[in-house]
Amino acid sequence: MPRLVRLPEPVGCVDDLRGTWARRSAELGWAFPTDWHSPSVDAVCEALAERRDVRAAGERLGRERAAAGVSLAEALTDIDALAESVPAHAEALGRAVSLGWADRAAAPADAVSDALTG
């Protein structure tokens, strides 16, 4: 039987949450602010705003960050920036992002081949 997760009160508008998160992440040292946004950022914000479980969106964010070459430390600092706005979700998000990041980092490298030479 799945474990029930009690979620806190709604956290507000998706756009406001994303904007606050982006600003705070840049203040904490996100290296390239123009590369910060991704579809998984939206998924995390939507899950929070809709009071859904954030674990799947957090894992997706972790995988996406690892694939983009973001270090785990930077990805977790980014989650710390978000946690300032939604502290009740900090532990779940940190764990989920770490798991997603590790899954992607441990995956075999994508094969690259030249279509002409094989």
PDB file of C-alpha atoms in Angstrom, residues 51-109:
ATOM      1  CA  ARG A  51       0.180  20.678  -3.809  1.00  0.00           C
ATOM      2  CA  ARG A  52       1.296  17.483  -5.573  1.00  0.00           C
ATOM      3  CA  ASP A  53       4.161  15.268  -4.516  1.00  0.00           C
ATOM      4  CA  VAL A  54       7.377  16.880  -5.780  1.00  0.00           C
ATOM      5  CA  ARG A  55       9.543  13.773  -5.906  1.00  0.00           C
ATOM      6  CA  ALA A  56       9.048  12.844  -9.570  1.00  0.00           C
ATOM      7  CA  ALA A  57       9.563  16.435 -10.738  1.00  0.00           C
ATOM      8  CA  GLY A  58      12.619  16.739  -8.482  1.00  0.00           C
ATOM      9  CA  GLU A  59      14.183  13.579  -9.911  1.00  0.00           C
ATOM     10  CA  ARG A  60      13.526  14.865 -13.418  1.00  0.00           C
ATOM     11  CA  LEU A  61      15.236  18.146 -12.513  1.00  0.00           C
ATOM     12  CA  GLY A  62      18.234  16.253 -11.127  1.00  0.00           C
ATOM     13  CA  ARG A  63      18.573  14.166 -14.289  1.00  0.00           C
ATOM     14  CA  GLU A  64      18.267  17.253 -16.473  1.00  0.00           C
ATOM     15  CA  ARG A  65      20.860  19.167 -14.455  1.00  0.00           C
ATOM     16  CA  ALA A  66      23.333  16.262 -14.595  1.00  0.00           C
ATOM     17  CA  ALA A  67      22.831  15.883 -18.349  1.00  0.00           C
ATOM     18  CA  ALA A  68      23.600  19.591 -18.748  1.00  0.00           C
ATOM     19  CA  GLY A  69      26.868  19.176 -16.852  1.00  0.00           C
ATOM     20  CA  VAL A  70      25.721  20.891 -13.666  1.00  0.00           C
ATOM     21  CA  SER A  71      27.538  19.596 -10.595  1.00  0.00           C
ATOM     22  CA  LEU A  72      25.553  18.029  -7.778  1.00  0.00           C
ATOM     23  CA  ALA A  73      26.712  20.802  -5.448  1.00  0.00           C
ATOM     24  CA  GLU A  74      25.358  23.485  -7.780  1.00  0.00           C
ATOM     25  CA  ALA A  75      22.096  21.584  -8.291  1.00  0.00           C
ATOM     26  CA  LEU A  76      21.602  21.336  -4.522  1.00  0.00           C
ATOM     27  CA  THR A  77      22.472  25.009  -4.025  1.00  0.00           C
ATOM     28  CA  ASP A  78      19.740  25.725  -6.556  1.00  0.00           C
ATOM     29  CA  ILE A  79      17.313  23.659  -4.463  1.00  0.00           C
ATOM     30  CA  ASP A  80      18.421  25.594  -1.373  1.00  0.00           C
ATOM     31  CA  ALA A  81      17.377  28.762  -3.196  1.00  0.00           C
ATOM     32  CA  LEU A  82      13.926  27.305  -3.796  1.00  0.00           C
ATOM     33  CA  ALA A  83      13.672  25.956  -0.254  1.00  0.00           C
ATOM     34  CA  GLU A  84      13.822  29.492   1.109  1.00  0.00           C
ATOM     35  CA  SER A  85      10.366  30.007  -0.426  1.00  0.00           C
ATOM     36  CA  VAL A  86       8.991  26.531   0.304  1.00  0.00           C
ATOM     37  CA  PRO A  87      10.910  25.181   3.317  1.00  0.00           C
ATOM     38  CA  ALA A  88       8.439  22.356   3.940  1.00  0.00           C
ATOM     39  CA  HIS A  89       9.596  20.713   0.698  1.00  0.00           C
ATOM     40  CA  ALA A  90      13.347  21.182   1.109  1.00  0.00           C
ATOM     41  CA  GLU A  91      14.201  17.654   2.251  1.00  0.00           C
ATOM     42  CA  ALA A  92      12.052  15.880  -0.344  1.00  0.00           C
ATOM     43  CA  LEU A  93      13.361  18.073  -3.164  1.00  0.00           C
ATOM     44  CA  GLY A  94      16.987  17.706  -2.125  1.00  0.00           C
ATOM     45  CA  ARG A  95      16.685  13.938  -1.961  1.00  0.00           C
ATOM     46  CA  ALA A  96      14.815  13.691  -5.269  1.00  0.00           C
ATOM     47  CA  VAL A  97      17.246  15.942  -7.137  1.00  0.00           C
ATOM     48  CA  SER A  98      20.183  13.963  -5.733  1.00  0.00           C
ATOM     49  CA  LEU A  99      18.660  10.665  -6.836  1.00  0.00           C
ATOM     50  CA  GLY A 100      17.858  11.946 -10.319  1.00  0.00           C
ATOM     51  CA  TRP A 101      21.305  13.501 -10.669  1.00  0.00           C
ATOM     52  CA  ALA A 102      23.001  10.258  -9.601  1.00  0.00           C
ATOM     53  CA  ASP A 103      20.852   8.173 -11.971  1.00  0.00           C
ATOM     54  CA  ARG A 104      21.920  10.329 -14.914  1.00  0.00           C
ATOM     55  CA  ALA A 105      25.552  10.588 -13.827  1.00  0.00           C
ATOM     56  CA  ALA A 106      25.805   6.798 -13.503  1.00  0.00           C
ATOM     57  CA  ALA A 107      24.126   6.095 -16.834  1.00  0.00           C
ATOM     58  CA  PRO A 108      26.300   4.958 -19.724  1.00  0.00           C
ATOM     59  CA  ALA A 109      27.475   7.731 -21.994  1.00  0.00           C
TER      60      ALA A 109
END
